[in-house]
Coordinates of C-alpha atoms and ligand atoms in Angstrom, one line a residue:
M28 CA 3.9 -23.2 -20.3
A29 CA 2.3 -21.2 -17.6
L30 CA -0.2 -18.4 -17.2
I31 CA 1.5 -15.3 -15.8
V32 CA 0.0 -12.0 -14.8
Q33 CA 2.4 -9.0 -15.0
K34 CA 1.5 -5.6 -13.5
Y35 CA 3.5 -2.6 -14.6
G36 CA 3.4 0.5 -12.4
G37 CA 3.5 4.2 -13.5
T38 CA 7.2 4.6 -13.9
S39 CA 7.4 1.4 -15.8
V40 CA 5.0 2.8 -18.4
G41 CA 6.1 6.4 -17.9
S42 CA 7.0 7.1 -21.5
V43 CA 6.6 5.6 -25.0
E44 CA 10.2 4.3 -24.6
R45 CA 9.3 2.6 -21.3
I46 CA 6.1 1.1 -22.9
E47 CA 8.2 -0.3 -25.7
A48 CA 10.5 -1.8 -23.1
V49 CA 7.5 -3.4 -21.4
A50 CA 6.4 -4.8 -24.8
D51 CA 9.9 -6.4 -25.2
R52 CA 9.7 -8.1 -21.9
V53 CA 6.2 -9.4 -22.6
V54 CA 7.4 -10.8 -25.9
R55 CA 10.2 -12.6 -24.1
F56 CA 7.7 -14.4 -21.9
R57 CA 5.5 -15.2 -24.9
D58 CA 8.6 -16.6 -26.7
E59 CA 9.2 -18.9 -23.8
G60 CA 5.7 -20.2 -24.4
H61 CA 3.8 -18.5 -21.5
D62 CA 0.4 -17.0 -21.6
V63 CA 0.6 -13.4 -20.4
V64 CA -2.0 -11.1 -19.0
V65 CA -0.7 -7.6 -18.4
V66 CA -2.1 -5.0 -16.1
V67 CA -1.0 -1.5 -16.6
S68 CA -1.0 1.7 -14.5
A69 CA -1.4 5.2 -15.8
M70 CA 1.8 6.8 -17.1
S71 CA 3.6 8.2 -14.0
G72 CA 2.2 11.5 -12.8
E73 CA -0.9 11.1 -14.9
T74 CA -3.3 10.2 -12.1
N75 CA -2.1 13.2 -10.0
R76 CA -2.4 15.4 -13.1
L77 CA -6.0 14.4 -13.6
I78 CA -6.9 14.8 -9.9
G79 CA -5.3 18.3 -10.1
L80 CA -7.5 19.2 -13.1
A81 CA -10.6 18.2 -11.1
K82 CA -9.5 20.1 -8.1
S83 CA -8.9 23.2 -10.2
I84 CA -12.6 23.2 -10.8
V85 CA -14.0 22.2 -7.4
D86 CA -12.3 21.4 -4.1
Q87 CA -14.3 18.2 -3.5
P88 CA -15.1 16.7 -6.9
D89 CA -18.1 14.4 -7.2
P90 CA -16.7 10.9 -6.6
R91 CA -18.5 9.3 -9.6
E92 CA -17.1 11.9 -12.0
L93 CA -13.7 11.8 -10.4
D94 CA -13.6 8.0 -11.1
A95 CA -14.7 8.6 -14.7
L96 CA -11.9 11.1 -15.0
V97 CA -9.0 9.2 -13.4
A98 CA -9.9 5.9 -15.0
T99 CA -8.8 7.4 -18.4
G100 CA -5.1 7.3 -17.4
E101 CA -4.9 3.5 -17.4
Q102 CA -6.8 3.3 -20.7
V103 CA -4.1 5.3 -22.5
S104 CA -1.4 2.9 -21.3
M105 CA -3.3 -0.2 -22.2
A106 CA -3.9 0.8 -25.8
L107 CA -0.3 2.1 -26.3
L108 CA 1.1 -1.2 -25.0
C109 CA -1.1 -3.2 -27.4
M110 CA 0.1 -1.1 -30.3
A111 CA 3.7 -1.8 -29.2
L112 CA 3.0 -5.5 -29.1
H113 CA 1.4 -5.4 -32.5
K114 CA 4.5 -3.7 -33.9
R115 CA 6.4 -6.7 -32.6
G116 CA 4.2 -9.1 -34.5
H117 CA 2.2 -10.3 -31.5
K118 CA -1.6 -10.4 -31.1
A119 CA -2.7 -8.2 -28.2
R120 CA -6.1 -6.9 -27.1
S121 CA -6.8 -4.3 -24.4
Y122 CA -9.7 -4.2 -22.0
N123 CA -10.8 -1.6 -19.5
G124 CA -12.4 -2.7 -16.2
S125 CA -15.9 -2.6 -17.5
Q126 CA -15.1 -4.5 -20.7
V127 CA -13.5 -7.3 -18.7
R128 CA -16.2 -6.9 -16.2
I129 CA -14.3 -6.4 -13.1
L130 CA -17.4 -6.0 -10.9
T131 CA -17.0 -3.9 -7.8
D132 CA -19.2 -2.3 -5.1
D133 CA -20.3 1.3 -5.7
S134 CA -17.9 3.0 -3.2
H135 CA -16.4 5.4 -5.7
T136 CA -12.6 6.1 -5.3
K137 CA -12.2 3.1 -3.0
A138 CA -14.3 0.4 -4.5
R139 CA -13.8 -3.3 -3.7
I140 CA -13.7 -6.0 -6.3
R141 CA -16.6 -8.5 -6.0
E142 CA -16.3 -10.7 -9.0
I143 CA -14.3 -11.0 -12.2
D144 CA -15.6 -12.4 -15.4
D145 CA -12.7 -14.2 -17.0
S146 CA -14.4 -15.4 -20.1
R147 CA -13.2 -12.8 -22.6
I148 CA -9.6 -13.0 -21.3
R149 CA -9.6 -16.8 -21.5
A150 CA -11.0 -16.7 -25.1
D151 CA -8.3 -14.2 -26.2
L152 CA -5.5 -16.3 -24.5
A153 CA -6.8 -19.4 -26.3
Q154 CA -6.5 -17.4 -29.6
G155 CA -2.8 -16.7 -28.8
S156 CA -3.3 -13.1 -27.7
V157 CA -1.7 -11.2 -25.0
V158 CA -4.4 -9.5 -22.9
V159 CA -3.7 -6.1 -21.5
V160 CA -6.1 -4.9 -18.8
A161 CA -6.4 -1.3 -17.4
G162 CA -5.5 -1.4 -13.7
F163 CA -7.1 0.5 -10.9
Q164 CA -10.7 0.4 -12.3
G165 CA -13.9 -1.6 -12.3
V166 CA -17.6 -1.2 -12.9
D167 CA -20.4 -1.3 -10.4
E168 CA -23.8 -3.1 -10.9
N169 CA -25.2 -0.1 -12.6
G170 CA -22.5 0.3 -15.1
N171 CA -20.7 3.2 -13.3
T172 CA -16.9 3.3 -13.6
T173 CA -15.3 2.8 -10.2
T174 CA -11.7 3.0 -9.0
L175 CA -9.9 0.9 -6.4
G176 CA -8.0 3.5 -4.4
R177 CA -4.5 4.9 -5.0
G178 CA -2.1 2.2 -6.0
G179 CA -5.0 0.0 -7.0
S180 CA -3.5 -1.5 -10.1
D181 CA -1.6 -3.9 -7.8
T182 CA -5.0 -5.1 -6.6
T183 CA -6.2 -5.5 -10.2
G184 CA -3.1 -7.6 -10.9
V185 CA -3.5 -9.9 -7.9
A186 CA -7.3 -10.2 -8.4
L187 CA -6.9 -11.3 -12.0
A188 CA -4.1 -13.7 -11.0
A189 CA -6.5 -15.2 -8.5
A190 CA -9.4 -15.4 -10.9
L191 CA -7.3 -16.9 -13.6
K192 CA -5.4 -19.2 -11.2
A193 CA -2.2 -17.8 -12.6
E194 CA 1.1 -19.4 -11.8
E195 CA 2.5 -16.1 -10.5
C196 CA 1.6 -12.5 -10.2
Q197 CA 4.6 -10.3 -11.1
I198 CA 4.6 -6.7 -9.9
Y199 CA 7.1 -4.7 -12.0
T200 CA 8.1 -1.4 -10.5
D201 CA 11.0 1.0 -10.2
V202 CA 12.9 -0.9 -7.4
D203 CA 14.1 -4.5 -7.7
G204 CA 12.1 -5.9 -4.9
V205 CA 10.8 -5.3 -1.4
Y206 CA 13.5 -3.8 0.8
T207 CA 14.1 -3.8 4.6
T208 CA 12.9 -0.2 4.4
D209 CA 12.2 2.4 1.7
P210 CA 15.5 2.3 -0.3
R211 CA 14.9 6.0 -1.3
V212 CA 15.2 7.0 2.4
V213 CA 17.8 4.5 3.7
E214 CA 20.7 3.9 1.4
R215 CA 21.8 0.9 3.3
A216 CA 18.4 -0.9 3.0
K217 CA 18.7 -4.5 1.7
R218 CA 16.5 -6.3 -0.8
L219 CA 14.7 -9.3 0.8
D220 CA 14.6 -12.5 -1.1
R221 CA 11.3 -13.3 0.5
I222 CA 8.8 -12.0 2.9
T223 CA 5.6 -13.5 4.4
F224 CA 2.2 -12.3 3.4
E225 CA 1.6 -11.4 7.0
E226 CA 4.8 -9.3 7.2
M227 CA 4.1 -7.6 3.9
L228 CA 0.6 -6.8 5.0
E229 CA 1.9 -5.1 8.2
M230 CA 4.6 -3.3 6.1
A231 CA 2.0 -2.0 3.6
S232 CA -0.5 -1.1 6.4
Q233 CA 2.2 0.8 8.2
G234 CA 3.2 2.9 5.2
S235 CA 5.4 0.9 2.8
K236 CA 3.5 1.9 -0.4
V237 CA 5.5 -0.5 -2.6
L238 CA 2.3 -2.7 -2.7
Q239 CA -1.3 -1.5 -2.1
I240 CA -2.6 -3.1 1.1
R241 CA -5.6 -4.7 -0.5
S242 CA -3.4 -6.5 -3.1
V243 CA -1.5 -8.2 -0.3
E244 CA -4.7 -9.1 1.5
F245 CA -6.0 -10.6 -1.7
A246 CA -2.9 -12.5 -2.5
G247 CA -2.8 -14.0 1.1
K248 CA -6.5 -14.9 1.0
Y249 CA -6.3 -16.7 -2.4
N250 CA -2.7 -17.8 -2.0
V251 CA -1.5 -16.1 -5.1
P252 CA 2.3 -16.3 -5.4
L253 CA 3.3 -12.7 -5.6
R254 CA 6.7 -11.3 -6.7
V255 CA 7.9 -7.7 -6.8
L256 CA 10.5 -7.0 -9.5
S257 CA 12.2 -4.2 -11.4
S258 CA 11.1 -3.4 -14.9
F259 CA 14.5 -1.6 -15.4
Q260 CA 16.8 -4.5 -14.5
E261 CA 16.9 -8.3 -14.3
G262 CA 16.9 -10.1 -11.0
P263 CA 15.0 -12.4 -8.8
G264 CA 13.0 -9.7 -7.0
T265 CA 11.2 -10.5 -3.8
L266 CA 8.8 -13.4 -3.4
I267 CA 5.8 -12.9 -1.0
S268 CA 4.6 -16.2 0.3
Y269 CA 3.4 -18.1 3.4
E270 CA 5.6 -18.5 6.3
E271 CA 7.9 -21.5 6.0
D272 CA 7.8 -24.2 8.7
N273 CA 11.4 -23.8 9.5
Q274 CA 11.6 -20.4 11.2
M275 CA 15.0 -21.1 12.7
E276 CA 16.7 -18.7 10.3
A277 CA 13.9 -16.1 10.2
P278 CA 15.3 -12.7 11.0
L279 CA 14.0 -11.1 14.1
I280 CA 12.8 -8.0 12.2
S281 CA 12.1 -8.2 8.5
G282 CA 11.5 -4.5 7.8
I283 CA 10.8 -1.0 9.0
A284 CA 7.8 0.9 7.7
F285 CA 7.0 4.5 8.3
N286 CA 4.4 7.2 7.4
R287 CA 3.6 10.8 7.7
D288 CA 0.0 10.4 7.0
E289 CA -1.4 10.7 10.5
A290 CA -2.4 13.5 12.8
K291 CA -2.7 13.4 16.6
L292 CA -5.6 14.7 18.6
T293 CA -5.7 15.1 22.4
V294 CA -8.7 15.8 24.5
R295 CA -7.4 17.2 27.8
G296 CA -9.0 17.3 31.3
V297 CA -11.8 14.8 30.7
P298 CA -13.7 13.8 33.9
D299 CA -12.4 10.3 34.6
T300 CA -15.7 8.4 34.7
P301 CA -16.8 5.1 33.0
G302 CA -17.7 5.5 29.4
V303 CA -15.5 8.5 28.5
A304 CA -13.5 6.7 25.8
Y305 CA -16.7 5.7 24.2
R306 CA -18.2 9.2 24.4
I307 CA -15.2 10.6 22.8
L308 CA -14.4 7.9 20.2
G309 CA -17.9 6.9 19.4
P310 CA -18.8 10.1 17.4
V311 CA -15.5 10.0 15.6
S312 CA -16.2 6.4 14.4
D313 CA -19.8 7.3 13.6
A314 CA -18.4 9.9 11.2
N315 CA -16.5 7.1 9.4
I316 CA -13.2 8.3 10.6
E317 CA -10.7 5.6 11.3
V318 CA -8.8 5.8 14.6
D319 CA -5.4 4.3 14.7
V320 CA -3.2 4.6 17.9
I321 CA -5.0 5.4 21.2
V322 CA -3.5 6.3 24.5
Q323 CA -5.3 7.3 27.8
N324 CA -3.5 8.9 30.8
V325 CA -5.0 9.6 34.2
S326 CA -3.6 12.7 35.9
A327 CA -3.3 13.4 39.6
D328 CA -6.4 15.7 39.7
G329 CA -8.7 12.8 38.8
T330 CA -9.1 13.8 35.1
T331 CA -7.9 12.0 32.1
D332 CA -6.3 12.9 28.7
I333 CA -7.2 10.8 25.7
T334 CA -4.9 11.0 22.7
F335 CA -5.4 9.2 19.4
T336 CA -4.3 9.4 15.8
V337 CA -6.4 9.7 12.6
H338 CA -5.5 10.2 8.9
R339 CA -4.3 13.7 8.3
N340 CA -7.1 14.2 5.8
D341 CA -9.6 13.6 8.6
R342 CA -8.0 15.9 11.2
K343 CA -10.2 18.9 10.7
K344 CA -13.4 16.9 10.7
A345 CA -12.4 14.9 13.8
E346 CA -11.3 18.1 15.6
A347 CA -14.7 19.7 15.0
I348 CA -16.5 16.7 16.4
L349 CA -14.2 16.7 19.4
Q350 CA -14.8 20.3 20.1
D351 CA -18.5 19.6 20.4
V352 CA -18.0 16.5 22.5
A353 CA -15.5 18.2 24.8
K354 CA -17.9 21.0 25.5
G355 CA -20.7 18.5 26.4
M356 CA -18.4 16.7 28.8
G357 CA -16.8 19.7 30.4
A358 CA -13.3 18.7 29.1
R359 CA -10.6 21.3 29.3
E360 CA -9.4 21.5 25.6
V361 CA -8.8 19.8 22.3
I362 CA -5.4 19.9 20.7
G363 CA -4.5 18.8 17.2
D364 CA -1.0 18.1 15.9
D365 CA 0.0 17.2 12.3
R366 CA 3.8 17.2 12.9
I367 CA 4.0 13.5 13.9
A368 CA 5.2 10.4 12.1
K369 CA 4.8 6.7 12.8
V370 CA 7.7 4.3 12.6
S371 CA 7.0 0.5 12.8
I372 CA 9.3 -2.5 13.0
V373 CA 7.8 -5.6 11.5
G374 CA 8.8 -9.3 11.8
V375 CA 7.3 -12.7 12.5
G376 CA 10.4 -13.4 14.5
M377 CA 8.9 -11.2 17.2
R378 CA 6.6 -14.0 18.2
S379 CA 9.3 -16.1 19.6
H380 CA 11.7 -13.5 20.9
A381 CA 11.4 -11.3 23.9
G382 CA 13.2 -8.0 24.4
I383 CA 12.6 -6.5 20.9
A384 CA 10.6 -3.6 22.3
S385 CA 13.3 -2.7 24.7
T386 CA 16.0 -2.8 21.9
M387 CA 13.8 -0.4 19.9
F388 CA 13.2 2.0 22.8
K389 CA 16.8 2.0 23.8
A390 CA 18.0 2.7 20.3
L391 CA 15.6 5.7 20.0
S392 CA 16.5 7.0 23.4
E393 CA 20.2 6.9 22.5
V394 CA 19.6 9.4 19.7
N395 CA 17.3 11.5 22.0
I396 CA 14.1 10.7 20.2
N397 CA 11.0 11.1 22.4
I398 CA 8.3 8.4 21.9
Q399 CA 4.9 10.0 22.1
M400 CA 2.7 6.9 21.7
I401 CA 3.3 3.2 21.4
T402 CA 1.2 0.4 19.9
T403 CA 1.9 -3.3 19.2
S404 CA 0.6 -6.3 17.5
E405 CA 1.9 -9.8 17.4
I406 CA 4.4 -9.1 14.7
K407 CA 4.8 -5.3 14.9
I408 CA 5.7 -2.4 17.2
S409 CA 4.8 1.1 16.2
V410 CA 5.8 4.4 17.8
I411 CA 4.6 7.9 17.2
I412 CA 7.4 10.5 17.2
D413 CA 8.0 14.1 16.1
E414 CA 7.9 14.2 12.3
K415 CA 11.3 15.9 12.2
F416 CA 13.1 12.9 13.6
L417 CA 11.5 10.4 11.2
E418 CA 14.5 9.7 9.0
L419 CA 16.9 9.6 12.0
A420 CA 14.6 7.1 13.7
V421 CA 14.3 4.8 10.7
R422 CA 18.1 4.8 10.1
T423 CA 18.8 4.2 13.8
L424 CA 16.4 1.3 14.0
H425 CA 17.7 -0.1 10.7
T426 CA 21.2 -0.3 12.2
A427 CA 20.0 -1.4 15.7
F428 CA 18.3 -4.5 14.2
G429 CA 21.2 -5.5 12.0
L430 CA 19.4 -4.7 8.7
D431 CA 22.1 -2.5 7.1
K432 CA 23.6 -3.7 3.9
T433 CA 27.2 -4.8 4.3
D434 CA 29.8 -5.4 1.6
D435 CA 29.0 -9.1 1.8
N436 CA 25.4 -8.7 0.7
A437 CA 25.7 -5.4 -1.3
Ligands
LIG22 P1 4.5 1.8 -9.0 O1 4.3 3.1 -9.7 O2 5.3 0.8 -9.8 O3 3.3 1.1 -8.5 P2 5.2 2.7 -6.4 O4 5.7 4.1 -6.3 O5 3.8 2.5 -6.0 O6 5.5 2.1 -7.8 O7 6.0 1.7 -5.4 C1 7.4 1.6 -5.5 C2 8.1 2.5 -4.5 O8 7.8 2.1 -3.2 C3 9.6 2.6 -4.6 O9 10.1 3.5 -5.5 C4 10.0 2.9 -3.1 O10 10.4 4.2 -3.0 C5 8.8 2.7 -2.3 N1 9.0 1.8 -1.2 C6 8.5 2.1 0.1 N2 8.9 1.2 1.0 C7 9.6 0.2 0.3 C8 10.2 -1.0 0.6 N3 10.2 -1.5 1.8 N4 10.8 -1.7 -0.4 C9 10.8 -1.2 -1.7 N5 10.2 -0.1 -2.1 C10 9.6 0.7 -1.1
LIG23 N1 -2.8 5.2 -11.4 C1 -3.3 4.9 -10.1 C2 -2.5 5.7 -9.0 O1 -1.6 6.4 -9.4 C3 -3.3 3.4 -9.8 C4 -1.9 2.8 -9.7 O2 -0.9 3.3 -10.3 O3 -1.8 1.7 -9.2 O4 -2.8 5.6 -7.9
LIG24 MG1 2.1 1.4 -6.7

């Protein structure tokens, strides 16, 4: 008998029928003698619908009120799931974030969990109840409802599993595990039996939204065994765990991540003197805008161009800051470009193998894709390319690194 935390995403609770199917699965685990804590997302599309309602009134809704609004989605799911469990003769009680007391900081729409009070959950489990918790939400010190950022129910699941020292945190979604790349984009993507926390963190950070980044950070930090599974079919899913000692069989590249969320900004013709990078990037970071890839080129006339990427939502704000800075420095111009995409190859095997970058660049050059920027870490290489070549790039790299599904492993 173990304690298991199961998180069900939006599609998995997307209709009353799906919620009944979740109840059946929970009952199966109860019948096997396990204690089950369930974390639910809002029904699919609901969070977007609520944000749409807010934006139909005001372009930039007040963050506190936005959190109060979007947190309702998860509460619908939690109560419906409990009703479905009652119908099956099982005890079940639902709690929202503030009722559990998932204490967070006060950064509305992107709050971080500080502490979880597990006393109510433990008491209910001891009474033989299933406990159903609304994902994505918490409460700050002053009793305000907060939310954990899009996809945040994953983090609720992992944080509860850590607090309760659960045997496993199971993330049920609409794919049957973590794949070598998004299976909706590359048909030949393969399911991975396992992936390390470190690789999963890079995959998530570089755009694979199958798990929220913070949930992977949390799972790694507290060593929570994490498994991604389908709520639509049976199967082993993908286990996310620490690196094994025996890396002999580790694949060179575990996966390919991509995103279209960034925009590129270039300041042209900056006098090439010490401190220019700071004078340009300092005000951008002071405005709380995160900078990702940075490239600086010196040209023959002694000036320099600085190019960097930011989240697309921050492009306008960053461009306005740069216009001011550029004027002050006598730079030639500021150019913004949204039509870029970032493709990243990820794998712990990179540590012990040379030549991976050249394989990547060669494969892209063979299909005539121009690389605009490059950035690397110990287990990742990312390139910025024209957005219109994104799918071609991902498919090409998937084949080049031998990740395609074959009949043997189909
Ligand atoms: P949920 O609503 O259950 O939280 P999400 O939509 O957040 O589900 O995450 C599941 C989706 O993640 C899949 O439908 C898939 O398209 C996408 N995805 C992106 N990259 C990957 C990957 N490498 N492996 C599996 N799924 C991925
Ligand atoms: N419902 C929230 C969202 O759509 C949280 C989640 O599903 O994880 O982002
Ligand atoms: Mg999700």
